Amino acid sequence: MARPLLLTLTIFLLASILIQLRLVHELDQSISHDAKYLFSSKEQATLQKSPACYPHSKVAIPKNSIVPPSDIQVLIGHAHPLISLSWSTSKPFTRIYFYHIRKAGGTMIRKYLNAVASHYNIDLRIQENKYAKEEVGSAPGTLYVTNLRDPVERSISLCHILFSHFKYEGRWDCKQLVKNHSFVPTKANAKRFEDWKETNGFVPSDCDDSFSFTNCAVNCYVQSFSGEGCSNDEWKSEYQLAKERLFRYNIIFVYEKFKDTNYIQAIENFFGVSGFNKASDYWCGAQAHKANKKIPLVVGFEHVMKLTKLNEIDIRLYKETTLCDNWAAGNYDFCSDILFVGHENRTVIG
Ligand SMILES: *[C@@H]1O[C@H](CO)[C@@H](O)[C@H](O)[C@H]1NC(C)=O
Ligand SMILES: *[C@@H]1O[C@H](CO)[C@@H](O)[C@H](O)[C@H]1NC(C)=O
């Protein structure tokens, strides 16, 4: 009984990996890189390194305000205000801004950053769900932090029982599950995975909709980081803007690495505070877990493939940010001169 199931799962996983690889390859061929227009070559050298692989303490302050995504088409190939980035160092950090990506280990990170902030007696500002309100690099002395997870895994989580976006906030009405004691989860009131395929979850988003991670099934990273919930060029301009903004964060946590003790050590060294990756509860988790146990989710292979295909731009962004050439053999090269702990002139309490 168990063996055929294991075999089926293995085949399924292998197939999905192959298809993802294929998609990324196709995307590499199809998306033209206009990034060269966005940065001068000198600046590009710095920005090409992902802060997931190379956390840094620099701040890229745009001299002009960021171009609204709607205007970007006009600007591609022309002088772009993002060219005039001025780099400065933000040390010592007196504040942390965390843009919390849901269902990617964010609740644990919040707790950890809280411990960091109280250790150094500095401010911590957390934002969740909507578009980031604070432009990356706009406040001096601030360490900008965000987190990522494989976008398809984040949505449906084939390997993990816990922590998937669809199984929690997509499938169930969490408000009912948590607050309404007479609400009984059934197959009839569970929402269908097959229908969860739009930019706004079960429905397409309007361009001027306010983005929300709770209601997002397609290209959530590109939407959230670019600040645009729709596209008229198959996400090309949103992808560019999202990547440019994402690469200006000082550090990006990668969910897939959280089990790696070397990674945990590198982060704890970076901040000079222990306790990264301690288990933590999250809203609606226990209730939805119970409901999913009662009514197991059966996911059709073709629907997973469809969702994967719909999320191809997000997958690309995720891979470009998290495939780190300096991470070979579990060696996380968080260069020592930017360690948070090493900053001068800060009162350390606790
Ligand atoms: C609580 O759940 C019951 C049963 O599903 C439903 O009839 C009722 O309208 C719900 N109450 C609220 C306030 O949503
Ligand atoms: C720390 O304080 C000393 C003495 O006031 C000063 O010379 C030094 O520049 C400060 N360092 C930083 C990084 O602000």
CSV table of C-alpha atoms and ligand atoms in Angstrom, one decimal:
chain,number,residue,atom,x,y,z
A,1,MET,CA,0.0,0.0,0.0
A,2,ALA,CA,2.7,2.5,1.1
A,3,ARG,CA,5.1,1.6,-1.7
A,4,PRO,CA,3.0,2.4,-4.7
A,5,LEU,CA,2.1,5.7,-3.0
A,6,LEU,CA,5.7,6.5,-2.4
A,7,LEU,CA,6.5,5.6,-6.0
A,8,THR,CA,3.7,7.8,-7.3
A,9,LEU,CA,4.9,10.7,-5.2
A,10,THR,CA,8.4,10.3,-6.3
A,11,ILE,CA,7.4,10.2,-10.0
A,12,PHE,CA,5.2,13.2,-9.4
A,13,LEU,CA,8.0,15.2,-7.7
A,14,LEU,CA,10.5,14.3,-10.4
A,15,ALA,CA,8.1,15.3,-13.1
A,16,SER,CA,7.3,18.6,-11.4
A,17,ILE,CA,11.1,19.4,-11.1
A,18,LEU,CA,11.6,18.6,-14.7
A,19,ILE,CA,8.8,20.8,-15.8
A,20,GLN,CA,10.0,23.6,-13.6
A,21,LEU,CA,13.4,23.4,-15.1
A,22,ARG,CA,12.0,23.4,-18.6
A,23,LEU,CA,9.8,26.4,-17.8
A,24,VAL,CA,12.8,28.3,-16.4
A,25,HIS,CA,14.8,27.4,-19.5
A,26,GLU,CA,12.0,28.6,-21.8
A,27,LEU,CA,11.6,31.8,-19.8
A,28,ASP,CA,15.3,32.5,-20.1
A,29,GLN,CA,14.9,32.4,-23.8
A,30,SER,CA,11.8,34.4,-24.0
A,31,ILE,CA,12.3,37.3,-21.6
A,32,SER,CA,14.5,40.0,-23.0
A,33,HIS,CA,16.7,41.6,-20.4
A,34,ASP,CA,16.2,45.3,-20.4
A,35,ALA,CA,18.1,45.6,-17.1
A,36,LYS,CA,21.0,47.2,-18.9
A,37,TYR,CA,18.9,50.3,-19.3
A,38,LEU,CA,18.2,50.5,-15.6
A,39,PHE,CA,21.7,50.8,-14.3
A,40,SER,CA,25.0,52.0,-15.4
A,41,SER,CA,27.6,49.3,-15.5
A,42,LYS,CA,29.3,50.3,-12.3
A,43,GLU,CA,26.1,50.2,-10.3
A,44,GLN,CA,25.0,47.0,-11.9
A,45,ALA,CA,28.0,45.2,-10.5
A,46,THR,CA,26.7,45.7,-7.1
A,47,LEU,CA,23.1,45.2,-7.8
A,48,GLN,CA,23.6,42.0,-9.7
A,49,LYS,CA,24.5,40.3,-6.4
A,50,SER,CA,21.4,39.1,-4.7
A,51,PRO,CA,21.1,40.2,-1.0
A,52,ALA,CA,20.0,36.6,-0.3
A,53,CYS,CA,23.5,35.4,-1.2
A,54,TYR,CA,25.4,38.6,-0.3
A,55,PRO,CA,23.7,40.5,2.4
A,56,HIS,CA,25.1,44.1,2.5
A,57,SER,CA,24.8,47.2,4.5
A,58,LYS,CA,24.5,49.6,1.6
A,59,VAL,CA,21.5,51.7,0.8
A,60,ALA,CA,20.6,52.6,-2.7
A,61,ILE,CA,18.8,55.9,-2.5
A,62,PRO,CA,17.0,56.8,-5.7
A,63,LYS,CA,17.8,60.4,-6.4
A,64,ASN,CA,14.4,60.8,-8.0
A,65,SER,CA,11.3,59.0,-7.0
A,66,ILE,CA,10.6,55.5,-8.3
A,67,VAL,CA,8.8,55.4,-11.7
A,68,PRO,CA,5.3,54.2,-11.4
A,69,PRO,CA,5.1,50.8,-13.1
A,70,SER,CA,2.6,52.2,-15.5
A,71,ASP,CA,5.2,54.6,-16.9
A,72,ILE,CA,8.0,52.1,-17.2
A,73,GLN,CA,7.1,51.0,-20.8
A,74,VAL,CA,7.6,54.6,-21.9
A,75,LEU,CA,11.0,54.7,-20.2
A,76,ILE,CA,12.5,51.5,-21.3
A,77,GLY,CA,15.3,52.4,-23.7
A,78,HIS,CA,15.3,56.0,-22.4
A,79,ALA,CA,17.0,57.6,-19.5
A,80,HIS,CA,15.5,56.1,-16.5
A,81,PRO,CA,15.3,57.8,-13.1
A,82,LEU,CA,16.5,54.6,-11.5
A,83,ILE,CA,19.9,55.2,-13.2
A,84,SER,CA,20.6,57.9,-10.6
A,85,LEU,CA,20.9,55.7,-7.6
A,86,SER,CA,23.4,56.9,-5.1
A,87,TRP,CA,24.9,54.3,-2.9
A,88,SER,CA,25.7,55.0,0.7
A,89,THR,CA,26.3,53.0,3.7
A,90,SER,CA,23.7,52.8,6.4
A,91,LYS,CA,25.8,51.9,9.4
A,92,PRO,CA,25.2,51.9,12.2
A,93,PHE,CA,21.7,50.4,11.8
A,94,THR,CA,19.3,52.0,14.2
A,95,ARG,CA,16.2,50.5,12.7
A,96,ILE,CA,15.0,47.3,10.9
A,97,TYR,CA,12.2,47.2,8.3
A,98,PHE,CA,10.8,43.8,7.6
A,99,TYR,CA,8.6,43.2,4.6
A,100,HIS,CA,6.9,40.0,5.7
A,101,ILE,CA,6.1,37.5,2.9
A,102,ARG,CA,3.4,35.2,4.1
A,103,LYS,CA,3.7,31.5,4.3
A,104,ALA,CA,7.4,31.7,3.9
A,105,GLY,CA,8.6,31.4,7.5
A,106,GLY,CA,7.7,35.1,8.2
A,107,THR,CA,6.1,34.5,11.6
A,108,MET,CA,9.3,32.9,12.9
A,109,ILE,CA,11.4,35.7,11.4
A,110,ARG,CA,9.3,38.4,13.1
A,111,LYS,CA,10.0,36.8,16.4
A,112,TYR,CA,13.7,36.6,15.7
A,113,LEU,CA,13.9,40.2,14.5
A,114,ASN,CA,12.0,41.2,17.6
A,115,ALA,CA,14.7,39.6,19.7
A,116,VAL,CA,17.4,41.3,17.6
A,117,ALA,CA,15.7,44.7,17.9
A,118,SER,CA,15.3,44.4,21.7
A,119,HIS,CA,18.9,43.2,22.0
A,120,TYR,CA,20.2,46.3,20.3
A,121,ASN,CA,17.5,48.6,21.6
A,122,ILE,CA,16.5,49.6,18.1
A,123,ASP,CA,13.2,50.1,16.3
A,124,LEU,CA,11.6,47.3,14.3
A,125,ARG,CA,9.0,48.0,11.8
A,126,ILE,CA,7.1,45.1,10.2
A,127,GLN,CA,4.8,45.2,7.3
A,128,GLU,CA,2.7,42.3,6.0
A,129,ASN,CA,0.3,41.5,3.3
A,130,LYS,CA,-0.1,44.7,1.3
A,131,TYR,CA,2.4,46.4,-0.9
A,132,ALA,CA,5.5,47.6,1.0
A,133,LYS,CA,4.7,51.1,2.1
A,134,GLU,CA,8.2,52.1,2.7
A,135,GLU,CA,10.5,52.4,-0.3
A,136,VAL,CA,13.6,50.2,0.1
A,137,GLY,CA,16.5,52.5,1.1
A,138,SER,CA,14.3,55.5,1.8
A,139,ALA,CA,15.0,55.7,5.6
A,140,PRO,CA,18.6,56.2,6.7
A,141,GLY,CA,20.1,53.8,9.3
A,142,THR,CA,17.6,51.1,8.3
A,143,LEU,CA,18.3,47.5,7.6
A,144,TYR,CA,15.8,46.4,5.0
A,145,VAL,CA,14.8,42.7,5.3
A,146,THR,CA,12.4,40.4,3.4
A,147,ASN,CA,11.9,36.7,2.9
A,148,LEU,CA,11.3,34.4,0.0
A,149,ARG,CA,10.2,30.8,-0.6
A,150,ASP,CA,9.8,28.8,-3.8
A,151,PRO,CA,6.6,30.3,-5.2
A,152,VAL,CA,4.8,27.1,-6.1
A,153,GLU,CA,5.8,25.4,-2.8
A,154,ARG,CA,4.7,28.5,-1.0
A,155,SER,CA,1.3,28.2,-2.6
A,156,ILE,CA,0.5,24.6,-2.4
A,157,SER,CA,3.4,22.9,-0.5
A,158,LEU,CA,3.6,19.5,-2.0
A,159,CYS,CA,6.4,18.3,0.2
A,160,HIS,CA,5.4,19.8,3.5
A,161,ILE,CA,2.3,19.1,5.4
A,162,LEU,CA,2.3,22.6,7.0
A,163,PHE,CA,2.7,26.1,5.8
A,164,SER,CA,1.0,26.2,2.5
A,165,HIS,CA,-0.8,29.3,1.4
A,166,PHE,CA,-3.7,27.5,-0.4
A,167,LYS,CA,-4.3,24.9,2.3
A,168,TYR,CA,-4.6,27.6,4.9
A,169,GLU,CA,-5.9,30.9,3.6
A,170,GLY,CA,-7.0,29.7,0.2
A,171,ARG,CA,-9.0,26.7,1.0
A,172,TRP,CA,-10.8,27.8,4.1
A,173,ASP,CA,-12.4,30.9,5.3
A,174,CYS,CA,-10.0,31.4,8.1
A,175,LYS,CA,-12.1,34.0,9.9
A,176,GLN,CA,-14.9,31.4,10.1
A,177,LEU,CA,-12.5,28.6,11.2
A,178,VAL,CA,-10.9,30.7,13.9
A,179,LYS,CA,-13.8,32.8,15.2
A,180,ASN,CA,-17.0,31.0,14.5
A,181,HIS,CA,-17.4,28.0,16.7
A,182,SER,CA,-20.5,26.7,14.9
A,183,PHE,CA,-18.7,26.6,11.5
A,184,VAL,CA,-18.0,23.1,10.5
A,185,PRO,CA,-15.5,22.6,7.6
A,186,THR,CA,-16.9,20.3,5.0
A,187,LYS,CA,-16.0,19.4,1.4
A,188,ALA,CA,-18.8,21.7,0.3
A,189,ASN,CA,-17.5,24.8,2.0
A,190,ALA,CA,-13.9,24.1,1.1
A,191,LYS,CA,-12.8,26.2,-1.8
A,192,ARG,CA,-11.6,24.3,-4.9
A,193,PHE,CA,-7.9,24.3,-5.8
A,194,GLU,CA,-8.8,24.2,-9.4
A,195,ASP,CA,-10.4,27.6,-9.1
A,196,TRP,CA,-7.4,29.2,-7.3
A,197,LYS,CA,-5.5,30.4,-10.4
A,198,GLU,CA,-6.0,34.1,-10.5
A,199,THR,CA,-3.8,37.1,-9.6
A,200,ASN,CA,-6.2,37.8,-6.8
A,201,GLY,CA,-6.6,34.2,-5.7
A,202,PHE,CA,-10.1,33.1,-7.0
A,203,VAL,CA,-10.7,36.2,-9.1
A,204,PRO,CA,-8.4,38.4,-11.3
A,205,SER,CA,-7.2,41.6,-9.7
A,206,ASP,CA,-8.0,45.0,-11.0
A,207,CYS,CA,-5.0,47.1,-11.8
A,208,ASP,CA,-5.8,49.6,-9.0
A,209,ASP,CA,-6.7,46.9,-6.5
A,210,SER,CA,-4.7,47.0,-3.4
A,211,PHE,CA,-2.6,43.9,-3.4
A,212,SER,CA,-3.0,41.3,-0.6
A,213,PHE,CA,-1.0,38.1,-0.1
A,214,THR,CA,-4.1,36.5,1.4
A,215,ASN,CA,-5.8,36.7,-1.9
A,216,CYS,CA,-3.1,36.0,-4.4
A,217,ALA,CA,-2.4,32.8,-6.4
A,218,VAL,CA,-0.4,34.0,-9.3
A,219,ASN,CA,2.9,35.9,-9.5
A,220,CYS,CA,2.5,37.2,-5.9
A,221,TYR,CA,6.2,38.2,-5.6
A,222,VAL,CA,6.2,40.2,-8.8
A,223,GLN,CA,3.0,41.8,-7.8
A,224,SER,CA,4.0,42.7,-4.3
A,225,PHE,CA,7.5,43.9,-5.0
A,226,SER,CA,6.6,45.9,-8.1
A,227,GLY,CA,3.4,47.3,-6.6
A,228,GLU,CA,1.3,46.3,-9.6
A,229,GLY,CA,-1.5,43.8,-9.5
A,230,CYS,CA,-1.9,43.4,-13.3
A,231,SER,CA,0.2,43.5,-16.4
A,232,ASN,CA,-0.2,44.4,-20.0
A,233,ASP,CA,3.1,43.1,-21.2
A,234,GLU,CA,3.0,39.6,-19.6
A,235,TRP,CA,4.7,40.9,-16.4
A,236,LYS,CA,7.9,42.0,-18.1
A,237,SER,CA,8.0,45.5,-16.7
A,238,GLU,CA,6.6,44.4,-13.3
A,239,TYR,CA,9.3,41.7,-13.2
A,240,GLN,CA,12.0,44.3,-13.8
A,241,LEU,CA,10.8,46.7,-11.2
A,242,ALA,CA,10.3,43.9,-8.7
A,243,LYS,CA,13.8,42.5,-9.2
A,244,GLU,CA,15.4,46.0,-9.0
A,245,ARG,CA,13.6,46.7,-5.8
A,246,LEU,CA,14.2,43.2,-4.3
A,247,PHE,CA,17.9,43.5,-4.9
A,248,ARG,CA,18.1,46.6,-2.9
A,249,TYR,CA,17.1,44.9,0.3
A,250,ASN,CA,20.0,44.4,2.7
A,251,ILE,CA,19.2,40.8,3.4
A,252,ILE,CA,16.7,38.3,2.1
A,253,PHE,CA,15.9,35.2,4.1
A,254,VAL,CA,15.4,32.0,2.0
A,255,TYR,CA,12.9,29.6,3.5
A,256,GLU,CA,14.4,26.5,1.8
A,257,LYS,CA,17.6,27.0,3.9
A,258,PHE,CA,16.0,27.2,7.3
A,259,LYS,CA,16.7,23.6,8.1
A,260,ASP,CA,20.4,24.0,7.3
A,261,THR,CA,22.3,24.6,10.6
A,262,ASN,CA,25.1,26.4,8.7
A,263,TYR,CA,22.6,28.8,7.3
A,264,ILE,CA,21.1,29.4,10.8
A,265,GLN,CA,24.6,29.9,12.1
A,266,ALA,CA,25.4,32.4,9.4
A,267,ILE,CA,22.3,34.5,10.2
A,268,GLU,CA,22.9,34.3,13.9
A,269,ASN,CA,26.4,35.5,13.3
A,270,PHE,CA,25.2,38.2,11.1
A,271,PHE,CA,22.9,39.6,13.8
A,272,GLY,CA,24.9,38.6,16.8
A,273,VAL,CA,21.7,37.1,18.3
A,274,SER,CA,20.8,33.4,18.6
A,275,GLY,CA,17.4,31.8,18.3
A,276,PHE,CA,16.8,31.8,14.5
A,277,ASN,CA,14.3,29.1,13.4
A,278,LYS,CA,12.6,28.4,16.7
A,279,ALA,CA,9.2,26.9,16.0
A,280,SER,CA,6.3,29.3,16.2
A,281,ASP,CA,2.5,29.2,15.8
A,282,TYR,CA,0.8,31.2,13.2
A,283,TRP,CA,-2.7,32.5,12.8
A,284,CYS,CA,-5.3,29.9,11.6
A,285,GLY,CA,-2.6,27.2,11.4
A,286,ALA,CA,-4.0,24.8,14.0
A,287,GLN,CA,-7.6,25.2,12.8
A,288,ALA,CA,-6.8,24.7,9.1
A,289,HIS,CA,-4.5,21.8,9.9
A,290,LYS,CA,-7.4,20.1,11.6
A,291,ALA,CA,-9.8,20.9,8.8
A,292,ASN,CA,-7.3,19.5,6.2
A,293,LYS,CA,-6.9,16.4,8.2
A,294,LYS,CA,-10.7,15.9,8.2
A,295,ILE,CA,-11.1,16.7,4.5
A,296,PRO,CA,-7.8,15.9,2.8
A,297,LEU,CA,-6.9,17.9,-0.2
A,298,VAL,CA,-6.5,16.0,-3.4
A,299,VAL,CA,-4.6,18.0,-5.9
A,300,GLY,CA,-4.7,17.0,-9.6
A,301,PHE,CA,-1.4,16.9,-11.4
A,302,GLU,CA,-2.6,19.0,-14.3
A,303,HIS,CA,-3.7,21.8,-11.9
A,304,VAL,CA,-0.3,21.9,-10.2
A,305,MET,CA,1.3,22.1,-13.7
A,306,LYS,CA,-1.1,24.9,-14.6
A,307,LEU,CA,-0.3,26.8,-11.4
A,308,THR,CA,3.4,26.3,-12.0
A,309,LYS,CA,3.1,27.6,-15.6
A,310,LEU,CA,1.0,30.6,-14.4
A,311,ASN,CA,3.7,31.5,-11.8
A,312,GLU,CA,6.7,31.2,-14.2
A,313,ILE,CA,7.8,34.8,-13.8
A,314,ASP,CA,7.7,34.5,-10.0
A,315,ILE,CA,9.7,31.2,-10.3
A,316,ARG,CA,12.3,33.0,-12.4
A,317,LEU,CA,12.5,35.9,-9.9
A,318,TYR,CA,12.8,33.4,-7.0
A,319,LYS,CA,15.6,31.5,-8.7
A,320,GLU,CA,17.6,34.5,-9.7
A,321,THR,CA,17.5,35.7,-6.2
A,322,THR,CA,18.2,32.5,-4.4
A,323,LEU,CA,20.5,30.4,-6.5
A,324,CYS,CA,23.7,31.6,-4.9
A,325,ASP,CA,27.1,30.8,-6.5
A,326,ASN,CA,28.8,31.4,-3.2
A,327,TRP,CA,26.8,28.9,-1.3
A,328,ALA,CA,28.5,25.8,-2.5
A,329,ALA,CA,28.9,23.1,0.1
A,330,GLY,CA,26.7,24.8,2.7
A,331,ASN,CA,29.3,27.6,3.1
A,332,TYR,CA,27.3,30.8,3.6
A,333,ASP,CA,29.5,33.6,2.9
A,334,PHE,CA,28.0,36.5,4.8
A,335,CYS,CA,31.0,38.8,4.6
A,336,SER,CA,32.2,39.8,8.0
A,337,ASP,CA,32.6,43.6,7.5
A,338,ILE,CA,28.8,44.0,7.2
A,339,LEU,CA,27.9,42.0,10.3
A,340,PHE,CA,25.1,43.7,12.1
A,341,VAL,CA,26.8,43.0,15.4
A,342,GLY,CA,30.0,44.8,14.5
A,343,HIS,CA,28.6,48.3,14.2
A,344,GLU,CA,30.1,50.9,16.3
A,345,ASN,CA,28.5,53.3,18.7
A,346,ARG,CA,25.3,51.5,19.5
A,347,THR,CA,24.2,50.8,22.9
A,348,VAL,CA,23.6,47.1,23.4
A,349,ILE,CA,21.2,46.1,26.1
A,350,GLY,CA,20.4,42.6,27.3
B,1,LIG,C1,-21.1,30.7,11.7
B,1,LIG,O1,-21.3,29.5,11.1
B,1,LIG,C2,-22.6,29.1,10.8
B,1,LIG,C3,-22.6,27.6,10.3
B,1,LIG,O2,-21.8,27.6,9.1
B,1,LIG,C4,-23.3,30.0,9.9
B,1,LIG,O3,-24.6,29.7,9.7
B,1,LIG,C5,-23.2,31.4,10.5
B,1,LIG,O4,-23.7,32.4,9.6
B,1,LIG,C6,-21.8,31.8,10.8
B,1,LIG,N1,-21.7,33.1,11.6
B,1,LIG,C7,-21.1,34.1,11.1
B,1,LIG,C8,-21.1,35.3,12.0
B,1,LIG,O5,-20.5,34.2,10.1
B,2,LIG,C1,31.7,56.3,16.9
B,2,LIG,O1,32.1,57.3,17.8
B,2,LIG,C2,33.4,57.8,17.7
B,2,LIG,C3,33.6,58.8,18.9
B,2,LIG,O2,32.5,59.7,19.0
B,2,LIG,C4,33.5,58.5,16.3
B,2,LIG,O3,34.8,59.0,16.2
B,2,LIG,C5,33.2,57.5,15.3
B,2,LIG,O4,33.2,58.1,14.0
B,2,LIG,C6,31.8,56.8,15.5
B,2,LIG,N1,31.7,55.7,14.5
B,2,LIG,C7,30.6,55.6,13.8
B,2,LIG,C8,30.5,54.5,12.8
B,2,LIG,O5,29.7,56.4,13.8
